[in-house]
Coordinates of C-alpha atoms in Angstrom, one line a residue:
M1 CA -38.7 6.2 36.3
A2 CA -39.9 9.1 38.4
L3 CA -38.9 12.2 36.4
L4 CA -41.1 14.9 38.1
I5 CA -39.6 16.8 41.0
P6 CA -41.6 18.5 43.7
F7 CA -41.4 22.1 42.4
Q8 CA -42.9 21.0 39.1
V9 CA -46.3 20.0 40.6
G10 CA -47.9 23.5 40.3
L11 CA -46.6 24.0 36.7
T12 CA -47.9 20.6 35.7
E13 CA -51.3 21.2 37.3
K14 CA -51.5 24.6 35.5
A15 CA -50.6 23.0 32.2
W16 CA -53.3 20.3 32.8
S17 CA -55.9 23.0 33.4
Q18 CA -55.1 24.4 29.9
C19 CA -55.3 21.1 28.1
P20 CA -58.3 18.8 27.3
P21 CA -59.1 16.2 29.9
G22 CA -57.4 12.9 29.2
S23 CA -54.4 14.6 27.4
W24 CA -51.5 12.2 27.0
V25 CA -48.2 12.9 28.8
L26 CA -44.8 12.0 27.4
T27 CA -42.0 11.6 29.9
G28 CA -38.3 10.8 29.6
Q29 CA -34.8 12.1 29.9
V30 CA -32.3 13.4 27.3
V31 CA -28.6 12.8 28.0
D32 CA -25.3 13.3 26.3
E33 CA -22.9 10.5 25.4
S34 CA -21.5 10.6 28.9
G35 CA -25.0 10.1 30.4
I36 CA -25.3 13.6 31.7
G37 CA -28.7 15.3 31.3
V38 CA -29.0 18.1 28.8
P39 CA -31.3 21.0 29.8
G40 CA -33.1 23.5 27.7
L41 CA -33.8 21.3 24.7
D42 CA -36.9 22.0 22.6
I43 CA -39.2 19.0 21.9
D44 CA -41.5 18.8 18.9
L45 CA -44.0 16.2 17.9
A46 CA -45.9 15.6 14.6
N47 CA -48.4 13.1 13.3
A48 CA -46.5 10.7 11.1
T49 CA -49.5 10.2 8.8
T50 CA -50.8 13.8 8.4
G51 CA -47.6 15.7 9.2
L52 CA -49.6 18.0 11.5
V53 CA -47.6 19.4 14.4
Q54 CA -49.0 18.6 17.8
L55 CA -49.8 21.3 20.3
L56 CA -47.5 20.7 23.3
S57 CA -47.1 22.0 26.9
G58 CA -43.9 21.7 28.9
D59 CA -41.9 20.9 25.8
V60 CA -38.4 21.9 27.1
T61 CA -36.0 19.6 29.1
L62 CA -35.3 20.5 32.7
A63 CA -32.0 20.9 34.5
D64 CA -31.4 17.2 34.6
G65 CA -32.5 16.6 31.0
S66 CA -35.9 15.2 32.1
F67 CA -39.2 16.2 30.5
S68 CA -42.9 15.8 31.0
V69 CA -44.6 16.9 27.8
I70 CA -48.4 17.2 27.6
I71 CA -50.1 16.8 24.2
C72 CA -52.7 19.5 24.6
Q73 CA -55.1 18.2 22.0
M74 CA -57.0 14.9 21.4
A75 CA -54.5 12.6 19.8
A76 CA -55.2 9.4 17.9
T77 CA -53.4 6.1 18.4
G78 CA -50.6 5.7 15.8
N79 CA -47.1 6.7 14.8
Y80 CA -45.7 10.1 15.6
L81 CA -42.4 11.9 14.7
L82 CA -40.4 13.1 17.7
S83 CA -37.7 15.8 17.3
I84 CA -35.4 17.1 20.0
N85 CA -33.6 20.3 19.0
P86 CA -30.5 21.7 20.7
A87 CA -29.7 25.4 20.1
P88 CA -27.4 26.1 17.1
D89 CA -24.5 26.8 19.5
E90 CA -24.9 23.6 21.5
P91 CA -22.4 20.8 20.7
Y92 CA -25.1 18.2 20.0
F93 CA -26.8 16.8 17.0
P94 CA -30.6 17.0 17.0
I95 CA -32.9 14.0 17.0
L96 CA -35.0 14.6 14.0
D97 CA -38.3 12.8 13.1
S98 CA -37.7 9.7 15.2
V99 CA -40.7 7.4 14.8
I100 CA -42.5 6.5 18.0
F101 CA -45.8 4.7 18.5
L102 CA -48.3 6.4 20.9
G103 CA -51.5 4.9 22.3
G104 CA -51.7 7.0 25.5
S105 CA -49.3 8.5 28.0
T106 CA -45.8 7.0 27.4
D107 CA -42.5 6.9 29.1
L108 CA -39.9 7.3 26.3
G109 CA -37.0 6.4 28.6
I110 CA -33.5 7.7 28.1
L111 CA -32.8 9.4 24.8
E112 CA -29.1 10.1 23.9
L113 CA -27.8 13.0 21.8
A114 CA -24.7 12.5 19.7
T115 CA -21.8 14.9 20.3
A116 CA -21.2 17.4 17.5
A117 CA -18.4 19.8 16.7
I118 CA -19.2 23.2 15.3
L119 CA -17.5 24.8 12.3
T120 CA -18.0 28.6 11.9
G121 CA -16.7 31.3 9.7
R122 CA -17.6 33.7 6.9
V123 CA -17.2 33.3 3.1
I124 CA -16.1 36.4 1.2
G125 CA -15.4 37.1 -2.5
E126 CA -12.7 38.6 -4.6
N127 CA -13.4 42.1 -3.3
F128 CA -14.0 41.0 0.3
E129 CA -17.8 41.1 -0.1
A130 CA -19.9 38.7 1.9
L131 CA -21.2 35.7 -0.2
P132 CA -24.5 34.1 0.8
A133 CA -25.8 30.7 -0.3
V134 CA -22.3 29.2 -0.6
D135 CA -22.4 25.4 -0.3
L136 CA -20.1 23.6 2.1
D137 CA -19.2 20.0 1.4
F138 CA -17.4 17.7 3.9
T139 CA -15.1 14.8 3.0
D140 CA -13.6 12.6 5.7
S141 CA -9.8 13.2 5.4
Q142 CA -9.0 9.6 6.5
T143 CA -11.5 7.7 4.4
G144 CA -12.4 10.0 1.5
V145 CA -16.1 9.5 2.2
I146 CA -18.4 12.5 1.6
Q147 CA -20.8 13.2 4.4
A148 CA -23.8 15.6 4.4
F149 CA -24.6 17.8 7.4
S150 CA -27.4 20.2 7.9
G151 CA -26.7 24.0 8.0
D152 CA -24.1 23.6 5.3
Y153 CA -24.8 26.9 3.5
T154 CA -23.8 30.5 4.3
I155 CA -26.6 32.8 5.3
P156 CA -27.1 36.4 3.8
D157 CA -24.2 37.9 5.7
G158 CA -21.8 35.2 4.4
T159 CA -21.4 33.5 7.8
F160 CA -21.9 29.8 8.4
S161 CA -22.3 27.5 11.5
T162 CA -22.4 23.8 10.7
K163 CA -22.5 20.9 13.1
V164 CA -20.2 18.0 12.1
V165 CA -18.8 14.8 13.6
P166 CA -15.6 15.7 15.4
G167 CA -12.5 14.8 13.4
F168 CA -10.4 15.8 10.4
W169 CA -12.3 17.0 7.3
D170 CA -11.6 18.3 3.9
V171 CA -14.1 21.3 3.6
Q172 CA -15.0 22.6 0.1
F173 CA -16.7 25.9 -0.5
M174 CA -18.7 26.4 -3.7
A175 CA -20.5 29.6 -4.7
G176 CA -23.6 29.4 -7.0
P177 CA -25.6 31.9 -9.1
T178 CA -27.5 33.0 -6.0
S179 CA -24.2 33.8 -4.2
T180 CA -22.8 36.2 -6.8
P181 CA -23.2 37.0 -10.6
L182 CA -19.4 36.3 -10.9
Q183 CA -18.0 32.8 -11.6
M184 CA -16.0 32.0 -8.5
V185 CA -13.4 29.3 -8.1
P186 CA -14.3 26.7 -5.5
R187 CA -12.0 26.4 -2.6
E188 CA -11.0 23.3 -0.5
L189 CA -9.4 23.5 2.9
R190 CA -7.8 20.1 3.6
D191 CA -7.3 18.2 6.9
V192 CA -9.2 20.7 9.0
L193 CA -9.4 19.5 12.6
I194 CA -13.0 20.3 13.8
D195 CA -13.1 19.7 17.5
S196 CA -15.5 21.5 19.8
V197 CA -16.0 25.0 18.2
T198 CA -13.6 25.7 15.3
D199 CA -13.7 29.2 13.7
L200 CA -12.1 29.5 10.2
G201 CA -12.5 33.3 10.1
D202 CA -12.8 34.7 6.6
V203 CA -12.6 32.1 3.8
R204 CA -12.0 34.0 0.5
L205 CA -13.2 32.8 -2.9
R206 CA -11.6 34.3 -6.0
Q207 CA -13.0 35.1 -9.4
G208 CA -12.5 32.4 -12.0
R209 CA -10.4 33.0 -15.2
S210 CA -10.5 30.6 -18.1
L211 CA -7.5 28.3 -18.6
T212 CA -7.5 26.2 -21.7
G213 CA -5.2 23.9 -23.6
T214 CA -4.9 20.8 -25.8
V215 CA -3.1 17.6 -24.6
L216 CA -1.5 15.3 -27.1
N217 CA 0.6 12.1 -27.0
P218 CA 4.0 11.9 -28.7
S219 CA 2.3 10.8 -31.9
G220 CA 0.1 13.9 -32.0
A221 CA -3.1 12.1 -31.1
P222 CA -5.4 13.7 -28.4
V223 CA -5.1 12.4 -24.9
I224 CA -8.7 11.8 -23.8
N225 CA -9.8 12.0 -20.1
A226 CA -6.5 13.4 -18.9
D227 CA -7.0 15.1 -15.5
V228 CA -5.9 18.7 -15.0
D229 CA -4.9 20.0 -11.6
A230 CA -3.7 23.4 -10.5
R231 CA -1.8 24.7 -7.5
D232 CA -1.1 28.3 -6.4
L233 CA 2.6 28.8 -6.5
V234 CA 2.5 31.6 -3.9
T235 CA 0.3 29.8 -1.2
G236 CA 0.9 26.2 -2.3
E237 CA -2.9 25.6 -2.1
K238 CA -4.4 23.2 -4.5
I239 CA -7.1 24.8 -6.7
V240 CA -10.4 23.0 -7.0
T241 CA -11.2 22.6 -10.7
P242 CA -14.5 20.8 -11.4
G243 CA -14.9 19.4 -15.0
D244 CA -11.2 19.4 -15.4
N245 CA -10.7 16.4 -17.7
T246 CA -9.8 16.6 -21.4
N247 CA -12.5 15.9 -24.0
S248 CA -12.4 13.7 -27.1
A249 CA -10.2 16.3 -28.8
G250 CA -7.7 16.4 -25.9
V251 CA -9.0 19.9 -25.0
F252 CA -9.6 21.2 -21.4
Q253 CA -11.1 24.4 -20.1
V254 CA -11.1 25.1 -16.3
L255 CA -11.7 28.1 -14.1
V256 CA -8.7 29.1 -12.0
P257 CA -7.7 32.3 -10.2
E258 CA -5.5 35.0 -11.7
G259 CA -1.8 34.6 -10.9
E260 CA 1.1 32.2 -10.9
L261 CA 0.0 28.6 -11.0
E262 CA 1.6 25.1 -11.3
I263 CA -0.4 22.9 -13.7
E264 CA -0.2 19.1 -13.5
I265 CA -1.8 17.0 -16.1
D266 CA -2.2 13.3 -15.3
P267 CA -2.9 10.6 -17.9
P268 CA -6.0 8.4 -17.6
T269 CA -5.7 5.1 -15.7
G270 CA -4.0 2.4 -17.7
S271 CA -2.1 4.8 -19.9
T272 CA 1.7 4.4 -20.5
L273 CA 2.1 8.2 -20.5
V274 CA 3.7 10.1 -17.6
P275 CA 2.2 13.2 -15.9
L276 CA 3.2 16.6 -17.2
L277 CA 4.1 19.6 -14.9
Q278 CA 4.2 23.2 -16.1
N279 CA 4.0 26.7 -14.6
V280 CA 1.7 29.3 -16.1
T281 CA 0.8 32.9 -15.5
V282 CA -3.0 33.3 -15.7
S283 CA -4.1 36.8 -16.8
A284 CA -7.4 38.6 -15.9
T285 CA -8.7 37.8 -19.4
G286 CA -7.8 34.1 -19.2
T287 CA -4.9 32.1 -20.7
N288 CA -4.6 29.5 -23.4
M289 CA -1.6 27.1 -22.8
G290 CA -1.6 25.9 -26.4
V291 CA -0.5 22.3 -27.2
L292 CA 0.9 20.3 -24.4
T293 CA 2.6 17.0 -25.3
M294 CA 2.9 14.1 -22.8
Q295 CA 5.8 11.7 -22.8
E296 CA 5.8 7.9 -22.9
G297 CA 7.0 6.3 -19.7
V298 CA 8.2 2.9 -18.3
A299 CA 6.4 1.0 -15.6
V300 CA 7.7 0.5 -12.1
S301 CA 5.6 -2.3 -10.5
G302 CA 5.5 -4.7 -7.6
L303 CA 3.7 -5.8 -4.5
V304 CA 3.7 -4.0 -1.1
V305 CA 3.1 -6.1 2.1
D306 CA 3.6 -5.9 5.8
G307 CA 5.7 -8.2 8.0
N308 CA 3.0 -10.9 7.9
A309 CA 3.0 -10.8 4.1
S310 CA -0.4 -9.2 4.1
P311 CA -1.1 -6.7 1.2
V312 CA -1.0 -3.0 2.3
S313 CA -3.6 -1.4 0.1
G314 CA -3.5 2.4 -0.6
T315 CA 0.2 2.7 0.0
D316 CA 1.4 5.9 -1.8
L317 CA 4.6 5.8 -3.9
D318 CA 6.8 8.9 -4.5
F319 CA 9.6 9.1 -6.9
I320 CA 12.6 11.4 -6.2
I321 CA 15.4 11.8 -8.7
S322 CA 18.4 10.5 -6.8
A323 CA 20.9 13.0 -8.3
T324 CA 18.8 16.2 -7.6
G325 CA 16.4 15.3 -4.8
V326 CA 13.5 16.6 -7.0
E327 CA 10.3 14.7 -6.7
I328 CA 8.5 14.1 -10.0
P329 CA 4.7 14.0 -10.5
T330 CA 3.2 10.5 -10.8
A331 CA -0.3 9.4 -11.5
N332 CA -2.2 6.3 -10.2
D333 CA 0.6 5.8 -7.8
N334 CA -1.1 4.0 -4.9
A335 CA -1.2 0.3 -4.3
N336 CA -4.5 -1.3 -5.1
S337 CA -6.7 -3.4 -2.8
V338 CA -4.4 -6.4 -3.0
G339 CA -1.2 -4.3 -2.6
V340 CA -0.2 -4.3 -6.3
F341 CA 1.3 -1.1 -7.8
S342 CA 2.3 0.0 -11.3
V343 CA 3.5 3.5 -11.9
Q344 CA 4.7 5.1 -15.1
V345 CA 7.8 7.3 -15.0
V346 CA 10.5 8.5 -17.4
P347 CA 13.8 6.6 -17.3
N348 CA 16.1 7.8 -14.5
T349 CA 17.6 6.8 -11.2
Y350 CA 15.1 7.3 -8.3
D351 CA 14.8 7.1 -4.6
I352 CA 11.4 5.4 -4.3
A353 CA 9.4 6.2 -1.2
F354 CA 6.6 4.0 0.0
R355 CA 4.2 5.8 2.4
P356 CA 1.4 3.7 4.0
S357 CA -1.6 5.4 5.6
F358 CA -1.1 6.2 9.3
I359 CA -3.9 3.8 10.4
T360 CA -1.9 0.8 9.2
G361 CA 0.7 1.3 12.0
L362 CA 3.5 0.7 9.4
A363 CA 6.5 3.0 8.8
P364 CA 7.4 4.5 5.4
L365 CA 10.3 2.9 3.5
V366 CA 12.7 4.4 0.9
L367 CA 14.4 2.2 -1.7
P368 CA 17.5 4.3 -2.7
A369 CA 19.1 4.7 -6.1
I370 CA 16.8 2.4 -8.1
S371 CA 17.8 2.5 -11.8
V372 CA 14.8 2.6 -14.0
G373 CA 15.7 2.3 -17.7
T374 CA 12.9 0.0 -18.9
N375 CA 9.9 -1.6 -17.3
T376 CA 11.1 -2.5 -13.8
D377 CA 9.5 -5.1 -11.4
L378 CA 10.6 -4.4 -7.8
G379 CA 9.0 -7.7 -6.6
T380 CA 7.7 -7.8 -3.1
V381 CA 8.4 -4.7 -0.9
T382 CA 7.9 -5.3 2.8
L383 CA 7.1 -2.3 5.0
P384 CA 8.5 -2.2 8.6
Q385 CA 6.3 -1.8 11.7
G386 CA 6.2 1.9 12.8
A387 CA 5.9 3.8 16.0
A388 CA 3.6 6.8 16.2
L389 CA 5.2 10.2 16.8
T390 CA 2.6 12.8 17.6
G391 CA 2.5 16.3 19.0
T392 CA 1.3 19.9 18.5
I393 CA 3.1 22.8 16.9
L394 CA 2.4 26.2 18.5
A395 CA 3.6 29.7 17.9
G396 CA 2.8 32.1 20.7
G397 CA 0.3 29.5 22.0
V398 CA -1.5 29.3 18.7
P399 CA -1.6 26.0 16.7
V400 CA 0.3 26.2 13.4
P401 CA -1.1 24.1 10.5
E402 CA 0.7 22.7 7.5
V403 CA 4.1 22.5 9.2
A404 CA 6.4 19.9 7.5
I405 CA 8.0 17.4 9.8
E406 CA 11.3 15.9 8.9
L407 CA 13.1 13.1 10.7
L408 CA 16.9 12.7 10.2
D409 CA 19.1 9.8 11.1
P410 CA 21.6 11.2 13.7
S411 CA 24.4 9.0 12.4
T412 CA 24.0 9.8 8.7

């Protein structure tokens, strides 16, 4: 592949005059995922055995992404680590420490950079001060898989710029001792679409206040390993509460922000207890919720399948009281890997909604007015095939997140 173009000759000869005779030359081309050359990329090379960085000349890609790099020192035959580094604001992931074998001048061929989206913003504290060294963690909104990306910490002025795989992400922000002497409540922004360059603006973390309590069953015994979740009643945002399970005495202690919160306590997996929901006002000095007693429930169980009788794993079940339309909290309410579900609820009459994940192509289904007085087996529940309804909600040309979409039957 001929990568040198006529105007390069003088530059190449000049570089050769500054390098030892017999210096090796590395040629190639760097392209994006569409096959288009990427200019202005910095190229680095290090000895894989010693880690020593090699002295290079012409180590930047040209307008068509091609390069002709001279190793301006005597190089030994062996393995080397090649790195190709886009600028921080370029939408590409770098190639880092790719192992190549060199025994002389080498044509590396075509090297492809993966496309990246860039998430930017600034993290501030309770009093709107910039917070450095805040850790950003990324969880795939669709799969729940955590993925690490470089540049996932704020710099001294509180700003961040992190390259990620384009898509929907749950982004968690956690301050540490080097960020501030105060204990800050972590924050998670869910289902953030990061495509091209996405600017979150200011992300505010709030100072943590101690929320404690003791969880017992109806017999007065402690409920061990119950999960405690909190939600801000004003914003509706879920509060991130690490270490939020009850201990062997049924006691929990979590950090939450000051204000009006909704607390949900979910029993451990396999328990016959039902979740407990309670509102609380958290003061600046912290709040003790005292003793919280969970109720015994009855099981609603069954199997959820598609039209081919194949299990639909992960289907979420919601229970709405038929008489009031109020949804009750439920724990462990997703079908397992073989489509089986078993959910504990208090006796009542429910509209039971089955919500499969979007990627299944199946539509939600509601079983109305199901009377649940004792353990109830719903048998096999078959979900209908769905049709995707998509769109974008704008206000003044600006996308609006978190909008609830309702579909109503026109005849009913």
